[in-house]
Amino acid sequence: SQTIHQWPATLVQPVGSPLSLECTVEGTSNPNLYWYRQAAGRGLQLLFYSVGIGQISSEVPQNLSASRPQDRQFILSSKKLLLSDSGFYLCAWSLTSRPYNKQFFGPGTRLTVL
Amino acid sequence: AQKITQTQPGMFVQEKEAVTLDCTYDTSDPSYGLFWYKQPSSGEMIFLIYQGSYDQQNATEGRYSLNFQKARKSANLVISASQLGDSAMYFCAIRGTSYGKLTFGQGTILTVHP
């Protein structure tokens, strides 16, 4: 069966510090990978998606970047965090881009920027 | 562009009763999928049910059923025999043909009273 891991689970960082969040998927090959952010009490907003190694697409301009160095590894980064980067970050995977493929989420990382 | 509208910020239901959570959508994709996720206070996003745009029958998964009315562009979630553990945030989402990304609504907080 497939599992998705994210770490760290929680993170408190000062403004201006760097960020690296990691997501890994087990039990599948060449998945589509997604990074979402959820502000408090709100819905999820797609930040990045990847259909293969080294292929990253950004949905919204922002202070963050993403990379996919390995097939089942997806990393979210920032060189200098802003207060507005605080939120709940969720990684997700699906088999393909077809509308009927379910998308499964990791446990999330709760980021607080002070 | 795709859009999901959830007009009920909060809903209350008595234990063992049924409840309907509303969801309307808008999309220009000819083929799309509609999803419902549950997010308990822990933050994880739990997949509940899926309905394809070409599916003739309404989807059911245990106590969850999706009332799909294509002409009205609605995809309401029905939870039968509510349990205390059903108290959570519920999100409706749509997935079209654009790289499989999900577009979420703002969510509905469901509270189940004993």
PDB file of C-alpha atoms in Angstrom:
ATOM      1  CA  SER A   1       0.000   0.000   0.000  1.00  0.00           C
ATOM      2  CA  GLN A   2       1.020   3.582  -0.514  1.00  0.00           C
ATOM      3  CA  THR A   3       1.997   5.948   2.255  1.00  0.00           C
ATOM      4  CA  ILE A   4       3.012   9.582   2.280  1.00  0.00           C
ATOM      5  CA  HIS A   5       5.266  11.164   4.879  1.00  0.00           C
ATOM      6  CA  GLN A   6       5.941  14.773   5.752  1.00  0.00           C
ATOM      7  CA  TRP A   7       8.379  16.314   8.151  1.00  0.00           C
ATOM      8  CA  PRO A   8       8.707  18.121  10.334  1.00  0.00           C
ATOM      9  CA  ALA A   9       5.216  18.004  11.813  1.00  0.00           C
ATOM     10  CA  THR A  10       5.522  21.452  13.347  1.00  0.00           C
ATOM     11  CA  LEU A  11       8.004  24.244  12.858  1.00  0.00           C
ATOM     12  CA  VAL A  12       8.503  27.683  14.388  1.00  0.00           C
ATOM     13  CA  GLN A  13      10.877  29.903  12.447  1.00  0.00           C
ATOM     14  CA  PRO A  14      11.913  33.564  12.674  1.00  0.00           C
ATOM     15  CA  VAL A  15      11.243  35.956   9.832  1.00  0.00           C
ATOM     16  CA  GLY A  16      14.081  35.918   7.324  1.00  0.00           C
ATOM     17  CA  SER A  17      15.211  32.383   8.106  1.00  0.00           C
ATOM     18  CA  PRO A  18      15.353  29.622   5.461  1.00  0.00           C
ATOM     19  CA  LEU A  19      12.829  26.818   5.146  1.00  0.00           C
ATOM     20  CA  SER A  20      12.905  23.235   3.949  1.00  0.00           C
ATOM     21  CA  LEU A  21       9.896  20.934   4.175  1.00  0.00           C
ATOM     22  CA  GLU A  22      10.137  17.404   2.895  1.00  0.00           C
ATOM     23  CA  CYS A  23       7.565  15.018   1.506  1.00  0.00           C
ATOM     24  CA  THR A  24       8.158  11.410   0.465  1.00  0.00           C
ATOM     25  CA  VAL A  25       5.819   8.817  -0.990  1.00  0.00           C
ATOM     26  CA  GLU A  26       6.229   5.070  -0.640  1.00  0.00           C
ATOM     27  CA  GLY A  27       4.647   2.221  -2.550  1.00  0.00           C
ATOM     28  CA  THR A  28       4.189   3.837  -5.950  1.00  0.00           C
ATOM     29  CA  SER A  29       6.263   5.038  -8.888  1.00  0.00           C
ATOM     30  CA  ASN A  30       6.205   8.296 -10.834  1.00  0.00           C
ATOM     31  CA  PRO A  31       3.361   9.852  -8.874  1.00  0.00           C
ATOM     32  CA  ASN A  32       2.045  13.343  -9.432  1.00  0.00           C
ATOM     33  CA  LEU A  33       3.039  15.404  -6.410  1.00  0.00           C
ATOM     34  CA  TYR A  34       1.430  18.545  -5.010  1.00  0.00           C
ATOM     35  CA  TRP A  35       2.119  21.165  -2.341  1.00  0.00           C
ATOM     36  CA  TYR A  36      -0.880  22.945  -0.821  1.00  0.00           C
ATOM     37  CA  ARG A  37      -1.085  25.623   1.855  1.00  0.00           C
ATOM     38  CA  GLN A  38      -4.000  26.150   4.190  1.00  0.00           C
ATOM     39  CA  ALA A  39      -4.419  29.395   6.102  1.00  0.00           C
ATOM     40  CA  ALA A  40      -6.202  29.156   9.450  1.00  0.00           C
ATOM     41  CA  GLY A  41      -9.861  28.248   8.987  1.00  0.00           C
ATOM     42  CA  ARG A  42      -9.634  28.372   5.204  1.00  0.00           C
ATOM     43  CA  GLY A  43      -9.572  26.028   2.246  1.00  0.00           C
ATOM     44  CA  LEU A  44      -6.465  24.689   0.584  1.00  0.00           C
ATOM     45  CA  GLN A  45      -4.540  26.618  -2.048  1.00  0.00           C
ATOM     46  CA  LEU A  46      -2.326  24.796  -4.524  1.00  0.00           C
ATOM     47  CA  LEU A  47       1.240  26.098  -4.502  1.00  0.00           C
ATOM     48  CA  PHE A  48       3.205  23.709  -6.717  1.00  0.00           C
ATOM     49  CA  TYR A  49       2.732  20.508  -8.632  1.00  0.00           C
ATOM     50  CA  SER A  50       5.092  18.075 -10.305  1.00  0.00           C
ATOM     51  CA  VAL A  51       4.438  15.371 -12.881  1.00  0.00           C
ATOM     52  CA  GLY A  52       8.013  14.031 -12.864  1.00  0.00           C
ATOM     53  CA  ILE A  53      11.574  14.423 -11.577  1.00  0.00           C
ATOM     54  CA  GLY A  54      12.798  17.972 -12.038  1.00  0.00           C
ATOM     55  CA  GLN A  55       9.423  19.123 -13.401  1.00  0.00           C
ATOM     56  CA  ILE A  56       7.901  21.806 -11.206  1.00  0.00           C
ATOM     57  CA  SER A  57       4.992  24.108 -11.974  1.00  0.00           C
ATOM     58  CA  SER A  58       4.011  27.023  -9.790  1.00  0.00           C
ATOM     59  CA  GLU A  59       0.418  28.080  -9.329  1.00  0.00           C
ATOM     60  CA  VAL A  60       0.905  31.392  -7.570  1.00  0.00           C
ATOM     61  CA  PRO A  61       3.830  33.801  -7.354  1.00  0.00           C
ATOM     62  CA  GLN A  62       5.283  33.716  -3.886  1.00  0.00           C
ATOM     63  CA  ASN A  63       8.258  33.546  -1.631  1.00  0.00           C
ATOM     64  CA  LEU A  64       8.513  29.770  -1.903  1.00  0.00           C
ATOM     65  CA  SER A  65      10.071  27.296  -4.316  1.00  0.00           C
ATOM     66  CA  ALA A  66       9.790  23.558  -4.823  1.00  0.00           C
ATOM     67  CA  SER A  67      12.060  20.834  -6.070  1.00  0.00           C
ATOM     68  CA  ARG A  68      11.749  17.149  -6.914  1.00  0.00           C
ATOM     69  CA  PRO A  69      15.230  15.636  -6.724  1.00  0.00           C
ATOM     70  CA  GLN A  70      13.958  12.056  -6.734  1.00  0.00           C
ATOM     71  CA  ASP A  71      10.891  10.313  -8.099  1.00  0.00           C
ATOM     72  CA  ARG A  72       9.096  10.129  -4.770  1.00  0.00           C
ATOM     73  CA  GLN A  73      10.571  13.136  -2.984  1.00  0.00           C
ATOM     74  CA  PHE A  74       9.122  16.637  -3.047  1.00  0.00           C
ATOM     75  CA  ILE A  75      10.712  19.547  -1.204  1.00  0.00           C
ATOM     76  CA  LEU A  76       9.294  22.969  -0.397  1.00  0.00           C
ATOM     77  CA  SER A  77      11.838  25.691   0.311  1.00  0.00           C
ATOM     78  CA  SER A  78      12.325  29.331   1.022  1.00  0.00           C
ATOM     79  CA  LYS A  79      15.470  31.420   1.321  1.00  0.00           C
ATOM     80  CA  LYS A  80      13.854  34.016   3.593  1.00  0.00           C
ATOM     81  CA  LEU A  81      10.562  33.402   5.355  1.00  0.00           C
ATOM     82  CA  LEU A  82       7.880  36.078   5.646  1.00  0.00           C
ATOM     83  CA  LEU A  83       5.185  36.365   8.293  1.00  0.00           C
ATOM     84  CA  SER A  84       2.639  35.578   5.581  1.00  0.00           C
ATOM     85  CA  ASP A  85       4.247  32.180   4.993  1.00  0.00           C
ATOM     86  CA  SER A  86       2.705  30.893   8.223  1.00  0.00           C
ATOM     87  CA  GLY A  87       0.166  28.155   7.645  1.00  0.00           C
ATOM     88  CA  PHE A  88      -0.486  24.455   7.338  1.00  0.00           C
ATOM     89  CA  TYR A  89       1.407  22.848   4.462  1.00  0.00           C
ATOM     90  CA  LEU A  90       0.107  19.676   2.945  1.00  0.00           C
ATOM     91  CA  CYS A  91       1.764  17.417   0.424  1.00  0.00           C
ATOM     92  CA  ALA A  92      -0.378  15.171  -1.757  1.00  0.00           C
ATOM     93  CA  TRP A  93       0.066  12.533  -4.441  1.00  0.00           C
ATOM     94  CA  SER A  94      -1.996  10.916  -7.154  1.00  0.00           C
ATOM     95  CA  LEU A  95      -1.328   8.245  -9.724  1.00  0.00           C
ATOM     96  CA  THR A  96      -1.900  10.450 -12.755  1.00  0.00           C
ATOM     97  CA  SER A  97      -3.472  13.752 -13.722  1.00  0.00           C
ATOM     98  CA  ARG A  98      -6.748  12.131 -14.755  1.00  0.00           C
ATOM     99  CA  PRO A  99      -9.836  13.687 -13.145  1.00  0.00           C
ATOM    100  CA  TYR A 100     -10.874  10.389 -11.616  1.00  0.00           C
ATOM    101  CA  ASN A 101      -7.617   9.693  -9.793  1.00  0.00           C
ATOM    102  CA  LYS A 102      -7.927  10.228  -6.084  1.00  0.00           C
ATOM    103  CA  GLN A 103      -5.470  12.524  -4.403  1.00  0.00           C
ATOM    104  CA  PHE A 104      -4.073  11.456  -1.050  1.00  0.00           C
ATOM    105  CA  PHE A 105      -2.622  13.805   1.500  1.00  0.00           C
ATOM    106  CA  GLY A 106       0.212  13.614   3.976  1.00  0.00           C
ATOM    107  CA  PRO A 107      -0.154  14.529   7.669  1.00  0.00           C
ATOM    108  CA  GLY A 108       0.936  18.123   7.070  1.00  0.00           C
ATOM    109  CA  THR A 109       3.451  20.566   8.544  1.00  0.00           C
ATOM    110  CA  ARG A 110       2.261  23.406  10.715  1.00  0.00           C
ATOM    111  CA  LEU A 111       4.570  26.383  10.143  1.00  0.00           C
ATOM    112  CA  THR A 112       4.595  29.466  12.339  1.00  0.00           C
ATOM    113  CA  VAL A 113       6.762  32.385  11.315  1.00  0.00           C
ATOM    114  CA  LEU A 114       7.444  34.869  14.119  1.00  0.00           C
TER     115      LEU A 114
ATOM    116  CA  ALA B   1     -11.009  28.085 -14.289  1.00  0.00           C
ATOM    117  CA  GLN B   2     -12.746  26.001 -11.678  1.00  0.00           C
ATOM    118  CA  LYS B   3     -14.626  27.088  -8.611  1.00  0.00           C
ATOM    119  CA  ILE B   4     -16.219  25.388  -5.627  1.00  0.00           C
ATOM    120  CA  THR B   5     -18.755  27.121  -3.397  1.00  0.00           C
ATOM    121  CA  GLN B   6     -19.684  25.831   0.035  1.00  0.00           C
ATOM    122  CA  THR B   7     -22.291  28.176   1.464  1.00  0.00           C
ATOM    123  CA  GLN B   8     -22.599  26.651   4.935  1.00  0.00           C
ATOM    124  CA  PRO B   9     -19.787  27.847   7.220  1.00  0.00           C
ATOM    125  CA  GLY B  10     -21.115  25.648  10.025  1.00  0.00           C
ATOM    126  CA  MET B  11     -23.683  22.898  10.476  1.00  0.00           C
ATOM    127  CA  PHE B  12     -25.074  21.180  13.555  1.00  0.00           C
ATOM    128  CA  VAL B  13     -26.655  17.737  13.689  1.00  0.00           C
ATOM    129  CA  GLN B  14     -27.894  15.440  16.389  1.00  0.00           C
ATOM    130  CA  GLU B  15     -26.152  12.114  16.793  1.00  0.00           C
ATOM    131  CA  LYS B  16     -27.739   9.327  14.665  1.00  0.00           C
ATOM    132  CA  GLU B  17     -29.465  11.814  12.364  1.00  0.00           C
ATOM    133  CA  ALA B  18     -28.594  12.471   8.721  1.00  0.00           C
ATOM    134  CA  VAL B  19     -27.033  15.709   7.499  1.00  0.00           C
ATOM    135  CA  THR B  20     -26.469  17.230   4.054  1.00  0.00           C
ATOM    136  CA  LEU B  21     -23.472  19.436   3.308  1.00  0.00           C
ATOM    137  CA  ASP B  22     -23.911  21.630   0.253  1.00  0.00           C
ATOM    138  CA  CYS B  23     -21.466  22.065  -2.601  1.00  0.00           C
ATOM    139  CA  THR B  24     -21.878  23.791  -5.955  1.00  0.00           C
ATOM    140  CA  TYR B  25     -19.234  23.956  -8.622  1.00  0.00           C
ATOM    141  CA  ASP B  26     -18.300  25.681 -11.822  1.00  0.00           C
ATOM    142  CA  THR B  27     -15.940  24.373 -14.478  1.00  0.00           C
ATOM    143  CA  SER B  28     -15.315  24.571 -18.204  1.00  0.00           C
ATOM    144  CA  ASP B  29     -13.727  21.114 -18.352  1.00  0.00           C
ATOM    145  CA  PRO B  30     -15.886  18.507 -20.109  1.00  0.00           C
ATOM    146  CA  SER B  31     -14.561  15.804 -17.792  1.00  0.00           C
ATOM    147  CA  TYR B  32     -14.048  16.343 -14.095  1.00  0.00           C
ATOM    148  CA  GLY B  33     -14.154  14.660 -10.716  1.00  0.00           C
ATOM    149  CA  LEU B  34     -15.774  15.830  -7.528  1.00  0.00           C
ATOM    150  CA  PHE B  35     -14.311  14.901  -4.152  1.00  0.00           C
ATOM    151  CA  TRP B  36     -15.168  15.288  -0.518  1.00  0.00           C
ATOM    152  CA  TYR B  37     -12.517  15.327   2.195  1.00  0.00           C
ATOM    153  CA  LYS B  38     -12.818  15.354   5.960  1.00  0.00           C
ATOM    154  CA  GLN B  39     -10.344  17.314   8.053  1.00  0.00           C
ATOM    155  CA  PRO B  40     -10.472  16.610  11.800  1.00  0.00           C
ATOM    156  CA  SER B  41      -8.754  18.878  14.296  1.00  0.00           C
ATOM    157  CA  SER B  42      -5.493  16.957  13.767  1.00  0.00           C
ATOM    158  CA  GLY B  43      -5.290  18.534  10.302  1.00  0.00           C
ATOM    159  CA  GLU B  44      -5.026  15.444   8.137  1.00  0.00           C
ATOM    160  CA  MET B  45      -7.114  15.429   4.978  1.00  0.00           C
ATOM    161  CA  ILE B  46      -9.110  12.207   4.757  1.00  0.00           C
ATOM    162  CA  PHE B  47     -10.607  11.197   1.417  1.00  0.00           C
ATOM    163  CA  LEU B  48     -14.297  10.335   1.768  1.00  0.00           C
ATOM    164  CA  ILE B  49     -15.968   9.958  -1.598  1.00  0.00           C
ATOM    165  CA  TYR B  50     -15.569  10.614  -5.316  1.00  0.00           C
ATOM    166  CA  GLN B  51     -18.026  11.282  -8.156  1.00  0.00           C
ATOM    167  CA  GLY B  52     -17.045  11.376 -11.811  1.00  0.00           C
ATOM    168  CA  SER B  53     -18.792  13.766 -14.156  1.00  0.00           C
ATOM    169  CA  TYR B  54     -19.870  10.926 -16.435  1.00  0.00           C
ATOM    170  CA  ASP B  55     -21.007   8.599 -13.676  1.00  0.00           C
ATOM    171  CA  GLN B  56     -24.698   7.865 -14.013  1.00  0.00           C
ATOM    172  CA  GLN B  57     -25.208   6.760 -10.442  1.00  0.00           C
ATOM    173  CA  ASN B  58     -24.557   8.702  -7.276  1.00  0.00           C
ATOM    174  CA  ALA B  59     -21.485   7.530  -5.388  1.00  0.00           C
ATOM    175  CA  THR B  60     -21.807   5.853  -2.006  1.00  0.00           C
ATOM    176  CA  GLU B  61     -19.162   4.858   0.537  1.00  0.00           C
ATOM    177  CA  GLY B  62     -20.585   3.389   3.714  1.00  0.00           C
ATOM    178  CA  ARG B  63     -22.455   6.158   5.533  1.00  0.00           C
ATOM    179  CA  TYR B  64     -21.426   8.736   2.936  1.00  0.00           C
ATOM    180  CA  SER B  65     -23.308   9.378  -0.270  1.00  0.00           C
ATOM    181  CA  LEU B  66     -22.922  12.070  -2.871  1.00  0.00           C
ATOM    182  CA  ASN B  67     -26.059  13.661  -4.288  1.00  0.00           C
ATOM    183  CA  PHE B  68     -24.817  14.616  -7.749  1.00  0.00           C
ATOM    184  CA  GLN B  69     -27.061  16.877  -9.826  1.00  0.00           C
ATOM    185  CA  LYS B  70     -25.109  17.737 -12.942  1.00  0.00           C
ATOM    186  CA  ALA B  71     -27.624  20.161 -14.420  1.00  0.00           C
ATOM    187  CA  ARG B  72     -27.608  22.172 -11.200  1.00  0.00           C
ATOM    188  CA  LYS B  73     -23.844  21.785 -10.810  1.00  0.00           C
ATOM    189  CA  SER B  74     -24.217  20.525  -7.277  1.00  0.00           C
ATOM    190  CA  ALA B  75     -22.482  17.710  -5.432  1.00  0.00           C
ATOM    191  CA  ASN B  76     -23.869  17.573  -1.924  1.00  0.00           C
ATOM    192  CA  LEU B  77     -22.502  15.185   0.678  1.00  0.00           C
ATOM    193  CA  VAL B  78     -24.998  13.233   2.742  1.00  0.00           C
ATOM    194  CA  ILE B  79     -23.848  11.654   5.977  1.00  0.00           C
ATOM    195  CA  SER B  80     -26.318   9.175   7.404  1.00  0.00           C
ATOM    196  CA  ALA B  81     -26.526   8.153  11.060  1.00  0.00           C
ATOM    197  CA  SER B  82     -24.117  10.852  12.275  1.00  0.00           C
ATOM    198  CA  GLN B  83     -21.555   9.913  14.902  1.00  0.00           C
ATOM    199  CA  LEU B  84     -19.659  12.100  17.341  1.00  0.00           C
ATOM    200  CA  GLY B  85     -16.495  11.301  15.418  1.00  0.00           C
ATOM    201  CA  ASP B  86     -17.954  12.956  12.340  1.00  0.00           C
ATOM    202  CA  SER B  87     -17.362  16.374  13.905  1.00  0.00           C
ATOM    203  CA  ALA B  88     -14.784  17.966  11.627  1.00  0.00           C
ATOM    204  CA  MET B  89     -14.271  20.369   8.729  1.00  0.00           C
ATOM    205  CA  TYR B  90     -15.541  19.046   5.398  1.00  0.00           C
ATOM    206  CA  PHE B  91     -14.183  20.186   2.051  1.00  0.00           C
ATOM    207  CA  CYS B  92     -15.630  19.779  -1.397  1.00  0.00           C
ATOM    208  CA  ALA B  93     -13.127  19.807  -4.254  1.00  0.00           C
ATOM    209  CA  ILE B  94     -13.093  19.528  -8.032  1.00  0.00           C
ATOM    210  CA  ARG B  95     -10.433  18.070 -10.251  1.00  0.00           C
ATOM    211  CA  GLY B  96     -10.374  18.773 -13.956  1.00  0.00           C
ATOM    212  CA  THR B  97      -7.969  18.049 -16.740  1.00  0.00           C
ATOM    213  CA  SER B  98      -5.303  20.554 -15.729  1.00  0.00           C
ATOM    214  CA  TYR B  99      -2.524  18.381 -14.249  1.00  0.00           C
ATOM    215  CA  GLY B 100      -4.881  16.869 -11.759  1.00  0.00           C
ATOM    216  CA  LYS B 101      -4.847  19.749  -9.330  1.00  0.00           C
ATOM    217  CA  LEU B 102      -7.688  20.047  -6.879  1.00  0.00           C
ATOM    218  CA  THR B 103      -9.630  23.256  -6.345  1.00  0.00           C
ATOM    219  CA  PHE B 104     -11.179  23.387  -2.885  1.00  0.00           C
ATOM    220  CA  GLY B 105     -14.118  25.185  -1.378  1.00  0.00           C
ATOM    221  CA  GLN B 106     -13.883  27.083   1.893  1.00  0.00           C
ATOM    222  CA  GLY B 107     -15.215  24.181   3.918  1.00  0.00           C
ATOM    223  CA  THR B 108     -18.082  23.494   6.312  1.00  0.00           C
ATOM    224  CA  ILE B 109     -17.549  22.823   9.999  1.00  0.00           C
ATOM    225  CA  LEU B 110     -19.831  20.011  11.120  1.00  0.00           C
ATOM    226  CA  THR B 111     -20.612  19.589  14.803  1.00  0.00           C
ATOM    227  CA  VAL B 112     -22.402  16.456  15.956  1.00  0.00           C
ATOM    228  CA  HIS B 113     -24.262  16.807  19.259  1.00  0.00           C
ATOM    229  CA  PRO B 114     -24.899  13.813  21.551  1.00  0.00           C
TER     230      PRO B 114
END
